[in-house]
Backbone as JSON Lines, residues from 0, in Angstrom:
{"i":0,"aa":"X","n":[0.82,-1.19,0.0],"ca":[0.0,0.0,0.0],"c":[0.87,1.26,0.0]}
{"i":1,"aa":"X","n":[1.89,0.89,0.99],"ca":[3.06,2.08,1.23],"c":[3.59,2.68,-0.3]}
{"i":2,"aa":"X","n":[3.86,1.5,-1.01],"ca":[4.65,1.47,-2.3],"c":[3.6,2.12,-3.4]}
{"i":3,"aa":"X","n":[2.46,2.24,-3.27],"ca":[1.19,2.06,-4.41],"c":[1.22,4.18,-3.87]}
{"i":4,"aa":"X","n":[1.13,4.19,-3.2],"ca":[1.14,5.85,-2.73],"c":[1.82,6.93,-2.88]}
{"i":5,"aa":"X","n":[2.85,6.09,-3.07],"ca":[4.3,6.84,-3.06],"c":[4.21,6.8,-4.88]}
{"i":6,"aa":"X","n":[4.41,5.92,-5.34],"ca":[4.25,5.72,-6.88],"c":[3.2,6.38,-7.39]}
{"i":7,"aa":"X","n":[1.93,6.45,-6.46],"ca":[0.86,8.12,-6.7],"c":[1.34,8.99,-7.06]}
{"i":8,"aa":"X","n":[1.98,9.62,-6.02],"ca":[2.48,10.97,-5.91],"c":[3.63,10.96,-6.16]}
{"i":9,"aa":"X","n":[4.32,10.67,-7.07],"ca":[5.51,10.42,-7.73],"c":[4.9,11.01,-8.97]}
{"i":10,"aa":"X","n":[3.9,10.27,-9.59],"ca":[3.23,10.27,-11.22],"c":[2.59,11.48,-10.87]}
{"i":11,"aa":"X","n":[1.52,12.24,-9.91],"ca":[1.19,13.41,-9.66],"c":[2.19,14.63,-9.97]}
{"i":12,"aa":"X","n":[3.03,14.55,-9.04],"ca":[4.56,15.88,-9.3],"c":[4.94,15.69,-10.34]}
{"i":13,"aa":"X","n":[5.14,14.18,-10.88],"ca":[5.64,14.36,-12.69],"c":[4.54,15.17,-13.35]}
{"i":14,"aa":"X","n":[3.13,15.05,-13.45],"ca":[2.53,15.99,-14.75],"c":[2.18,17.31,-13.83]}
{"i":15,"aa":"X","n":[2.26,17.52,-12.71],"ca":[2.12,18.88,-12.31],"c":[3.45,19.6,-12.91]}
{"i":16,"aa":"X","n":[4.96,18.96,-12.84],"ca":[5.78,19.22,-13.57],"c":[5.68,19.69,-14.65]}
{"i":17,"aa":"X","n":[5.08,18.48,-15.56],"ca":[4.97,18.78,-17.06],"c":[3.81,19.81,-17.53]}
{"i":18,"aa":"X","n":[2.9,19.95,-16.8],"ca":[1.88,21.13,-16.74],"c":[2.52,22.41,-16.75]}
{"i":19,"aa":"X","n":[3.46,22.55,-15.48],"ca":[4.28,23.9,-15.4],"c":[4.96,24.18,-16.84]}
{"i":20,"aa":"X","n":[5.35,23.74,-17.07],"ca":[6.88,23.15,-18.37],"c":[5.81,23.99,-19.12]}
{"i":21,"aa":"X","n":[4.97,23.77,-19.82],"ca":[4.38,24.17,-20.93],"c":[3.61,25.63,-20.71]}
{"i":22,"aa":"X","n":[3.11,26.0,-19.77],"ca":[2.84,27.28,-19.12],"c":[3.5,28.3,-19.61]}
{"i":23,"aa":"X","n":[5.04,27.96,-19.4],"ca":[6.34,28.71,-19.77],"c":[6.15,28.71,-21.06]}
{"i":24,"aa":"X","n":[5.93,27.83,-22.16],"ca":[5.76,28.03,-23.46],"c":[5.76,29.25,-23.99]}
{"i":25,"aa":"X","n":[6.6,29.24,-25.13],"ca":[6.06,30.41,-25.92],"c":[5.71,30.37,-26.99]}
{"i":26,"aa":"X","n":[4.05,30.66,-27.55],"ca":[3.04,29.77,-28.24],"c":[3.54,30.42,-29.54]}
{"i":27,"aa":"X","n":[4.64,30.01,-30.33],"ca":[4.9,30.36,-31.62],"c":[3.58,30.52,-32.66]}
{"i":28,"aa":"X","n":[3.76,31.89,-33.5],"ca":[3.06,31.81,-34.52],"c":[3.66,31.69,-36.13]}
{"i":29,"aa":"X","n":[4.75,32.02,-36.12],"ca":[5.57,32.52,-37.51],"c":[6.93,32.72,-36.45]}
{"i":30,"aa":"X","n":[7.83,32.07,-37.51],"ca":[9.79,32.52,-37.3],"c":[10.39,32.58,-38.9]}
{"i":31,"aa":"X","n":[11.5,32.45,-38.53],"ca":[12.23,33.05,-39.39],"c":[13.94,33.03,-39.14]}
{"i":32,"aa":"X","n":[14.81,32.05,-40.02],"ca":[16.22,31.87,-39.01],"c":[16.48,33.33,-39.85]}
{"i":33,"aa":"X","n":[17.95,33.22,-39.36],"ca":[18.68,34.66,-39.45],"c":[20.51,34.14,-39.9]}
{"i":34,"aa":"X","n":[21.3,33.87,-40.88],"ca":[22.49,33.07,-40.27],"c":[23.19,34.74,-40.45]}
{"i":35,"aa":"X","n":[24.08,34.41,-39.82],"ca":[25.32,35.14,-40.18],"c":[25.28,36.41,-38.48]}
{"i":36,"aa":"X","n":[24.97,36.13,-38.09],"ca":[24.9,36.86,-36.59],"c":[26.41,36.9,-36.28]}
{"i":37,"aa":"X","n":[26.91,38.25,-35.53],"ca":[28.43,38.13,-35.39],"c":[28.16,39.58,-34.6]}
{"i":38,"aa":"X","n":[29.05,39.31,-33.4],"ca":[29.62,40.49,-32.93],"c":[30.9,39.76,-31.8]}
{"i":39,"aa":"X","n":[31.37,41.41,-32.19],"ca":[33.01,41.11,-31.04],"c":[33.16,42.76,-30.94]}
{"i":40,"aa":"X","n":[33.72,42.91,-29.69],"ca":[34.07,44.58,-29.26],"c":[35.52,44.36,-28.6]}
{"i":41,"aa":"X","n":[36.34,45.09,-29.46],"ca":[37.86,45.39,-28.51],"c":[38.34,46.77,-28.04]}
{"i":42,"aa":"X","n":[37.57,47.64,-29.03],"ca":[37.79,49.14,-28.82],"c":[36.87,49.97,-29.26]}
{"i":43,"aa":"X","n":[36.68,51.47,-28.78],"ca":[35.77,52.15,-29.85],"c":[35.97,52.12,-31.39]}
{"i":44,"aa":"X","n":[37.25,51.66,-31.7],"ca":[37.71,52.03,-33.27],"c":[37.49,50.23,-33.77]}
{"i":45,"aa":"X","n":[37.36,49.44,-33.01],"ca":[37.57,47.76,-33.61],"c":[36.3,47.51,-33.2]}
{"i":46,"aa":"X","n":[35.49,47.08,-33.92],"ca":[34.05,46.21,-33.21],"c":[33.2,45.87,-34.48]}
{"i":47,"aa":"X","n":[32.3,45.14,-33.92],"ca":[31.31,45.09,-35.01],"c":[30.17,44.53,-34.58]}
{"i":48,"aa":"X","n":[29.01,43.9,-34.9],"ca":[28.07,43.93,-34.65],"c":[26.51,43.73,-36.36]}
{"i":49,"aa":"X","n":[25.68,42.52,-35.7],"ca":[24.96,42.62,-36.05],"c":[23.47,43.39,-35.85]}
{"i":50,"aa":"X","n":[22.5,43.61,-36.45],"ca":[21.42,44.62,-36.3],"c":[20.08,43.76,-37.03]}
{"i":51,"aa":"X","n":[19.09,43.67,-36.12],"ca":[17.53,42.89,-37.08],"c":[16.9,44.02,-36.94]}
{"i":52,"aa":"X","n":[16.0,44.71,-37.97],"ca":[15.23,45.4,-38.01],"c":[13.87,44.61,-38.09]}
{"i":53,"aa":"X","n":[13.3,44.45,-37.14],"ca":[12.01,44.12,-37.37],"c":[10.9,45.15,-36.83]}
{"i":54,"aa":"X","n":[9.73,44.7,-37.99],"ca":[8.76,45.48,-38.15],"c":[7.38,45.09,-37.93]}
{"i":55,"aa":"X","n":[6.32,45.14,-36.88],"ca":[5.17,44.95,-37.09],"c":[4.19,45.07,-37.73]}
{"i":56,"aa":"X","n":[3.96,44.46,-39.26],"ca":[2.83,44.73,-40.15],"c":[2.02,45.0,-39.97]}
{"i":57,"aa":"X","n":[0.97,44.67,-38.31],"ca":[-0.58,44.43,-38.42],"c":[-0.82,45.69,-37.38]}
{"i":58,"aa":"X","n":[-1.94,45.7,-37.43],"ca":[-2.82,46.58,-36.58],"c":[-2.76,45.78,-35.02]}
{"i":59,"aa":"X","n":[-2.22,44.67,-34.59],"ca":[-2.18,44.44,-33.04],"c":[-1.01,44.2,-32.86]}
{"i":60,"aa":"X","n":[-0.87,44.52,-31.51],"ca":[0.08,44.14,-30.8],"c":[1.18,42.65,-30.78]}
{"i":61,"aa":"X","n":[2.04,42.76,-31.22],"ca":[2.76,41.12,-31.44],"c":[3.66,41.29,-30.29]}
{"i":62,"aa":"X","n":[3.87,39.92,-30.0],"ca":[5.22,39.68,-28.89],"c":[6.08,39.46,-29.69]}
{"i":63,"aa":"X","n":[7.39,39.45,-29.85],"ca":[8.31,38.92,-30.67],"c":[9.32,38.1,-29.38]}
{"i":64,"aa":"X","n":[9.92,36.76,-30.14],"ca":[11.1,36.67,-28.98],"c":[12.68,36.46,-30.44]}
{"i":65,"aa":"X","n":[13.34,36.68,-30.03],"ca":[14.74,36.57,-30.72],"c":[15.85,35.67,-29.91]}
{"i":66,"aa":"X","n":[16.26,34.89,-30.42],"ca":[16.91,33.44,-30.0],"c":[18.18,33.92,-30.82]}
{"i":67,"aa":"X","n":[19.33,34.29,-30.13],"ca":[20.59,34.04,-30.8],"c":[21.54,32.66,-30.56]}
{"i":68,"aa":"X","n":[22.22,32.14,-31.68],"ca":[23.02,30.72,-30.99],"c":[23.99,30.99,-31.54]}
{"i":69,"aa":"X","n":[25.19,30.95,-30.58],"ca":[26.64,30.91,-30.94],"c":[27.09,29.56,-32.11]}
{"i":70,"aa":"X","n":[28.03,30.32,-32.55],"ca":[29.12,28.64,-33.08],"c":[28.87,27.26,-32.42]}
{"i":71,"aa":"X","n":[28.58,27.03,-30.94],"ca":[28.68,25.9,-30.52],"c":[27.17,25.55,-29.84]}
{"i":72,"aa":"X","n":[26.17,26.3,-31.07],"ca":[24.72,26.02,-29.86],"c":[24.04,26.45,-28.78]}
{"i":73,"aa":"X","n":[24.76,27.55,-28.46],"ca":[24.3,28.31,-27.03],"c":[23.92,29.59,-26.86]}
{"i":74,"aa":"X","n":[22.2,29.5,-26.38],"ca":[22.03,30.83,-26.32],"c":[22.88,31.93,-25.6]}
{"i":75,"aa":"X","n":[22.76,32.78,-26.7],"ca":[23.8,34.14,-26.07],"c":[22.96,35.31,-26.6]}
{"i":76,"aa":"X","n":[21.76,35.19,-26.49],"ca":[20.57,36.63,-26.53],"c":[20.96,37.79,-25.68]}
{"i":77,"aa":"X","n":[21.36,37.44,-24.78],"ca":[21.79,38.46,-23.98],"c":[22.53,39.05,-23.77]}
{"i":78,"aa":"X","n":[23.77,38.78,-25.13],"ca":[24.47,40.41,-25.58],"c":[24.0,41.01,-26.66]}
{"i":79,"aa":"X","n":[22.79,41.58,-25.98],"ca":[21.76,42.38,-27.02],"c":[21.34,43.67,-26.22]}
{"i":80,"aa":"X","n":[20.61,44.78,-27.27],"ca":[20.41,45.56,-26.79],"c":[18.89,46.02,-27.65]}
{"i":81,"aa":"X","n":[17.74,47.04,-27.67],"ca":[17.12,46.95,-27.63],"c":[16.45,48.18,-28.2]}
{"i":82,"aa":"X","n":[16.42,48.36,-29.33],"ca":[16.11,50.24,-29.23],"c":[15.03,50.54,-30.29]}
{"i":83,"aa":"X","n":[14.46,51.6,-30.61],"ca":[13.19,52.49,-31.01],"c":[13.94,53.75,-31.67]}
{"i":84,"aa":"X","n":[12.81,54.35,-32.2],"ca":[13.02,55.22,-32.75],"c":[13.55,55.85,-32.03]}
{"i":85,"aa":"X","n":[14.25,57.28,-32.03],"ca":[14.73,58.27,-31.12],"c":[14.82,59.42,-32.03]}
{"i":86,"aa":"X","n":[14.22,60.56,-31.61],"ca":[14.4,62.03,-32.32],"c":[14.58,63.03,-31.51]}
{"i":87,"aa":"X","n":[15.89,62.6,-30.88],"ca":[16.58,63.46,-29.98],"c":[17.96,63.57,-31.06]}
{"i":88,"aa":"X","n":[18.87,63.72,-30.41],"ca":[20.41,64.41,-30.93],"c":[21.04,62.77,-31.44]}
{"i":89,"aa":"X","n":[20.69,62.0,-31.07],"ca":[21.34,60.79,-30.81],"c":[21.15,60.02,-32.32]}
{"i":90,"aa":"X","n":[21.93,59.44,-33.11],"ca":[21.62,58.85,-34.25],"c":[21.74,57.25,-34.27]}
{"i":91,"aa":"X","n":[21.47,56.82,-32.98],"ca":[21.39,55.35,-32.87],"c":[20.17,54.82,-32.25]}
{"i":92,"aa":"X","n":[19.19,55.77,-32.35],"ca":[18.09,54.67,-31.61],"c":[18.18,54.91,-30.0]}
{"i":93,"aa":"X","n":[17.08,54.95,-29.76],"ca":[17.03,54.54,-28.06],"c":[17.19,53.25,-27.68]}
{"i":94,"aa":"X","n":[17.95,53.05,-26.45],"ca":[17.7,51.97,-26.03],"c":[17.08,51.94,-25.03]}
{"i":95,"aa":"X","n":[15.97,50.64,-24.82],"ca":[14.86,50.58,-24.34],"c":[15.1,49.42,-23.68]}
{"i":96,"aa":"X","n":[15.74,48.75,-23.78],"ca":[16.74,47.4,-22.69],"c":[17.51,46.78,-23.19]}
{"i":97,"aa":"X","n":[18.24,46.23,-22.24],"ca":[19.47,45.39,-22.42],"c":[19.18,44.0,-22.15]}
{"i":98,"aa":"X","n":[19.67,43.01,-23.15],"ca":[20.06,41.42,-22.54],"c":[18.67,40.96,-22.01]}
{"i":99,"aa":"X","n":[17.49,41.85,-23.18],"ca":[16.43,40.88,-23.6],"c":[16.15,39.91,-24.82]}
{"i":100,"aa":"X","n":[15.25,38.98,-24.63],"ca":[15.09,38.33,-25.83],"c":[13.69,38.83,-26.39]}
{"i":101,"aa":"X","n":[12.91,38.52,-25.84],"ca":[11.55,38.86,-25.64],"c":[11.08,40.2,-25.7]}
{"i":102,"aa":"X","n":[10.0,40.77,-26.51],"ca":[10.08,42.09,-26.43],"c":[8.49,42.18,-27.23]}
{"i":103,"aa":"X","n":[7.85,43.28,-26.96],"ca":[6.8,43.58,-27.29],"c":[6.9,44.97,-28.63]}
{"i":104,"aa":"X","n":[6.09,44.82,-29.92],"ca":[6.76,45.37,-30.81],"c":[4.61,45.99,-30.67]}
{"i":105,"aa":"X","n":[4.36,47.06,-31.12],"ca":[3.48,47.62,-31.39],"c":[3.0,47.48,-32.66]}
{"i":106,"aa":"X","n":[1.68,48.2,-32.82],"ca":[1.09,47.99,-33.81],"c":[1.46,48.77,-35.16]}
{"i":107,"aa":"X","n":[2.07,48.52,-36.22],"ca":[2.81,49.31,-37.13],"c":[4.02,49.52,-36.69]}
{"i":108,"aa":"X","n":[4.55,49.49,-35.44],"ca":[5.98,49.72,-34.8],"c":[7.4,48.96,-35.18]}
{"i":109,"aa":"X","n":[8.5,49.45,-35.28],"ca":[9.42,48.7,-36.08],"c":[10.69,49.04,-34.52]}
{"i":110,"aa":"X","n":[11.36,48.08,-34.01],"ca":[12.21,47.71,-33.03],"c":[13.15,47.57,-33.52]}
{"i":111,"aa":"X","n":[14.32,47.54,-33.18],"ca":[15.85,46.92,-33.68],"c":[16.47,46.66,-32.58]}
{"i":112,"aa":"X","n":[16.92,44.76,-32.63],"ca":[17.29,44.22,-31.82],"c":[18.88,44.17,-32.65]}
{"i":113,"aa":"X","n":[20.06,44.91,-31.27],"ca":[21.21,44.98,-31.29],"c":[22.01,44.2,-31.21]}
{"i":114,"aa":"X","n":[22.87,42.78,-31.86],"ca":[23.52,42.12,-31.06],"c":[25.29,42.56,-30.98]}
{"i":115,"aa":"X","n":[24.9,43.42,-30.09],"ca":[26.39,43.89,-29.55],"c":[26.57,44.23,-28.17]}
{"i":116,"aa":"X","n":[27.83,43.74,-27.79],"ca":[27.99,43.88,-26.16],"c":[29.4,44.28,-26.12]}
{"i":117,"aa":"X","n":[29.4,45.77,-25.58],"ca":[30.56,46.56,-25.53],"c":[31.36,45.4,-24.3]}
{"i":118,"aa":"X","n":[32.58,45.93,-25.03],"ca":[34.27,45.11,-23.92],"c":[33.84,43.79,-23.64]}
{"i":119,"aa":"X","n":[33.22,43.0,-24.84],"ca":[33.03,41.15,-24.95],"c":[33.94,40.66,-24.66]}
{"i":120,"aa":"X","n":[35.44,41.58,-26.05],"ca":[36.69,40.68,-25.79],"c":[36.43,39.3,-26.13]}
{"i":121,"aa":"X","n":[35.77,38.95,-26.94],"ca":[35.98,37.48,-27.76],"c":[35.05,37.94,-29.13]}
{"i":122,"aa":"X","n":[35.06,37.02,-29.7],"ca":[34.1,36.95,-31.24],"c":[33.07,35.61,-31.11]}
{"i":123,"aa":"X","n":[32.19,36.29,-31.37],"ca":[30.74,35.57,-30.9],"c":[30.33,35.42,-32.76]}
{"i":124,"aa":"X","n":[29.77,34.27,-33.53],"ca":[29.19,33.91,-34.18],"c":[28.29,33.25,-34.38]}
{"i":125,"aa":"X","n":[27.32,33.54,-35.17],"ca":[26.34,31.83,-34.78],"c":[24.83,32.77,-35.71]}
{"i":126,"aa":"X","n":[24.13,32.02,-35.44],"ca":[22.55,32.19,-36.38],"c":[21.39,32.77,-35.3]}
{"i":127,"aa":"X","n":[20.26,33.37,-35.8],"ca":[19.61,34.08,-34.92],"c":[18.16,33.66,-35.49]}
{"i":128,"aa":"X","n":[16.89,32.99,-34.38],"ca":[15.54,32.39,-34.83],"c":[14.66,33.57,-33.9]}
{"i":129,"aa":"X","n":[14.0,34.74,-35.14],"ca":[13.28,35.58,-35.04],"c":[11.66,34.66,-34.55]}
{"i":130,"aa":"X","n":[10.81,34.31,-33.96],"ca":[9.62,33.88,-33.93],"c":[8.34,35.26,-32.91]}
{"i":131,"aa":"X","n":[7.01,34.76,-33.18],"ca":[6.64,35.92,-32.72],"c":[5.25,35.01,-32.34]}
{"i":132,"aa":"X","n":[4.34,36.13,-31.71],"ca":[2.92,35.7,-31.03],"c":[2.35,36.2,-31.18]}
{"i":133,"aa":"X","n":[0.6,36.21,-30.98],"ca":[-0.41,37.85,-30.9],"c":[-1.29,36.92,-29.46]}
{"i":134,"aa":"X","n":[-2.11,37.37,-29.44],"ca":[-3.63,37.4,-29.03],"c":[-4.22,37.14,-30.12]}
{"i":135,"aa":"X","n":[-4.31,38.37,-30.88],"ca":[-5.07,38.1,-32.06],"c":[-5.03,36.88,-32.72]}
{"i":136,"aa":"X","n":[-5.85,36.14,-32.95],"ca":[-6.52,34.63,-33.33],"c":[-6.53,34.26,-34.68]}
{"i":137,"aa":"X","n":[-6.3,35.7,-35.6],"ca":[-6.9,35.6,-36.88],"c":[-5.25,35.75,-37.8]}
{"i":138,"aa":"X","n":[-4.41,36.27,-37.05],"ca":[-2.77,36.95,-37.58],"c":[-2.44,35.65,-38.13]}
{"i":139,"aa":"X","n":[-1.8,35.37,-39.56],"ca":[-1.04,34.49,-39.97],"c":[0.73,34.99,-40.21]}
{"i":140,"aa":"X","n":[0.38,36.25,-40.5],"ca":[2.02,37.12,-41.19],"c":[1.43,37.93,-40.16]}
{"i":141,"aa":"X","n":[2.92,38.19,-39.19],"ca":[2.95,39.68,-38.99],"c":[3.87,40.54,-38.77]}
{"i":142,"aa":"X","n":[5.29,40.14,-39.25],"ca":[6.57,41.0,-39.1],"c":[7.49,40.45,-40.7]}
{"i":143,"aa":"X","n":[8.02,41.73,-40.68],"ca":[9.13,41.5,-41.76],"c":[10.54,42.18,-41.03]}
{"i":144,"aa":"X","n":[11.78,41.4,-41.72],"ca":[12.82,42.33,-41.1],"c":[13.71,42.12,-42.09]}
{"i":145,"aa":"X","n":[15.04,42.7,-41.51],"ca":[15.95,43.38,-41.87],"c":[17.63,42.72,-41.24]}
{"i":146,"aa":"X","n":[18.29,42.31,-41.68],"ca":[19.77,42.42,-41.61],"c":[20.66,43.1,-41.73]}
{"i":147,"aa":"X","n":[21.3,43.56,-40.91],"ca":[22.13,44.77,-40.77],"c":[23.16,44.56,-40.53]}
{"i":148,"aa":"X","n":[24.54,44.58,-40.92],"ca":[25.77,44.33,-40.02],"c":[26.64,45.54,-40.16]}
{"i":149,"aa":"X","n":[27.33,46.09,-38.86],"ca":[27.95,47.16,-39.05],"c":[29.57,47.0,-38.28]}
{"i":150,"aa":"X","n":[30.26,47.4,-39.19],"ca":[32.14,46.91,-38.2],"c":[32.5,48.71,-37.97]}
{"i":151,"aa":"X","n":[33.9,48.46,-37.52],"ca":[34.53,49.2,-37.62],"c":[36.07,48.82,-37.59]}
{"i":152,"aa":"X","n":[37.1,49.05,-38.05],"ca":[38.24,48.23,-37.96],"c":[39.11,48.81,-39.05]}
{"i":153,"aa":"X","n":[39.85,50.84,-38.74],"ca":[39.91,51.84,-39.56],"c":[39.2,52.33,-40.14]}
{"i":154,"aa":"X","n":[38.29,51.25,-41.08],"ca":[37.08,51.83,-42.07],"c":[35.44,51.56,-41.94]}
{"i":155,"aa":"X","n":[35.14,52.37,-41.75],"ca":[33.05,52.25,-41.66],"c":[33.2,50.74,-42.46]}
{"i":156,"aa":"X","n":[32.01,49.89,-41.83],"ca":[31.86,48.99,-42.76],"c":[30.45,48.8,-42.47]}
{"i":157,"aa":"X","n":[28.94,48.39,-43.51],"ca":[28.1,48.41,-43.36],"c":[27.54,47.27,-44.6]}
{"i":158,"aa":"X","n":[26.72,46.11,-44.5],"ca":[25.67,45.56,-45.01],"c":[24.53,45.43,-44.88]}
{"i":159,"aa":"X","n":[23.45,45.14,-45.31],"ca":[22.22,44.88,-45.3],"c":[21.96,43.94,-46.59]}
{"i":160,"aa":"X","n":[20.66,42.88,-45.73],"ca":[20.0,41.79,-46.48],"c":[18.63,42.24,-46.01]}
{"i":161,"aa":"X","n":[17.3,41.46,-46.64],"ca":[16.06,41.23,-45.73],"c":[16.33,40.11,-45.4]}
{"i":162,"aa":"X","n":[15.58,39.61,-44.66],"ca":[15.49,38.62,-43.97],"c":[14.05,37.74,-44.66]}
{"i":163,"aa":"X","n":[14.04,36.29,-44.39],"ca":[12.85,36.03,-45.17],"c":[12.74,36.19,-46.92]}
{"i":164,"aa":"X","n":[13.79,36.87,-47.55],"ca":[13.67,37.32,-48.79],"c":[12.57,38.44,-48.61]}
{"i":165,"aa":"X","n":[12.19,39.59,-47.8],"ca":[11.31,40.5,-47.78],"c":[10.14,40.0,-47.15]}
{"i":166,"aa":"X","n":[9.49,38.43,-47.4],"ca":[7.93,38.44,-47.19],"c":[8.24,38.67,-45.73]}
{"i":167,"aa":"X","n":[6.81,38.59,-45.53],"ca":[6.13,38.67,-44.41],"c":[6.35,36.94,-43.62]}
{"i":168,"aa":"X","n":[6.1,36.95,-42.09],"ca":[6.34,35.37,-41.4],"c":[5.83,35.94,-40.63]}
């Protein structure tokens, strides 16, 4: 009987477990990989850095989350930074947080997630999985973005791709 109880509530805490587990979920609607992600910082004059411009197509509110993975598989989202428009003096955008993944993009609103982390002191490479969410029930597409990479190392250096080939995800 002892044994039959215990083996109860053993199998109980396992799916209260697995109940929690999925709670945490984050109920993908549309992604989108990203390869070529790269940043390293040694000085103001040596660095570089990738840039996603993403954009909210629809009239609601989307969550977006951004997943960066190094060379060897490991999230490293969190040498990121986080910024908005800005029409102050400043020609980089506000930043609006640091060493998030997750981020809430508005309706028509366009975000740019930074992956650069001043005085890294190593070179970080690897691919980046844009995915996103609504409320809204009816959203199939609702962001497009942008690839950006910017160095410095004597000379300005700057690219851009879309992402997706332009469509919408």
């Amino acid at each position: 009987m002892k044994k039959l109880i215990l083996t109860t509530l053993a199998l109980v805490l396992l799916m209260s477990a697995s109940a929690s587990a999925t709670v945490d979920c984050f109920n993908t609607k549309g992604s989108a990989l990203v390869p070529s992600m790269y940043t390293y910082y040694i000085s103001n004059t040596n660095w570089r850095t990738s840039l996603l411009h993403i954009t909210n197509i629809t009239d609601s509110e989307v969550t977006c989350k951004v997943t960066v993975y190094d060379g060897n598989g490991n999230d490293v989202s969190s040498y990121s930074k986080l910024l908005k428009d800005s029409f102050g003096a400043g020609t980089n955008g506000e930043v609006i947080a640091t060493g998030v993944s997750t981020f809430i993009i508005p309706a028509q609103a366009t975000r740019v997630f930074s992956f650069h982390y001043d005085n890294l002191n190593k070179f970080v490479m690897g691919h980046a999985v844009i995915e996103w969410t609504s409320e809204n029930k009816t959203l199939r597409k609702a962001l497009i973005a942008g690839f950006r990479s910017r160095a410095k190392s004597g000379n300005n250096f700057e690219a851009q791709f879309p992402v997706n080939n332009g469509q919408p995800f």
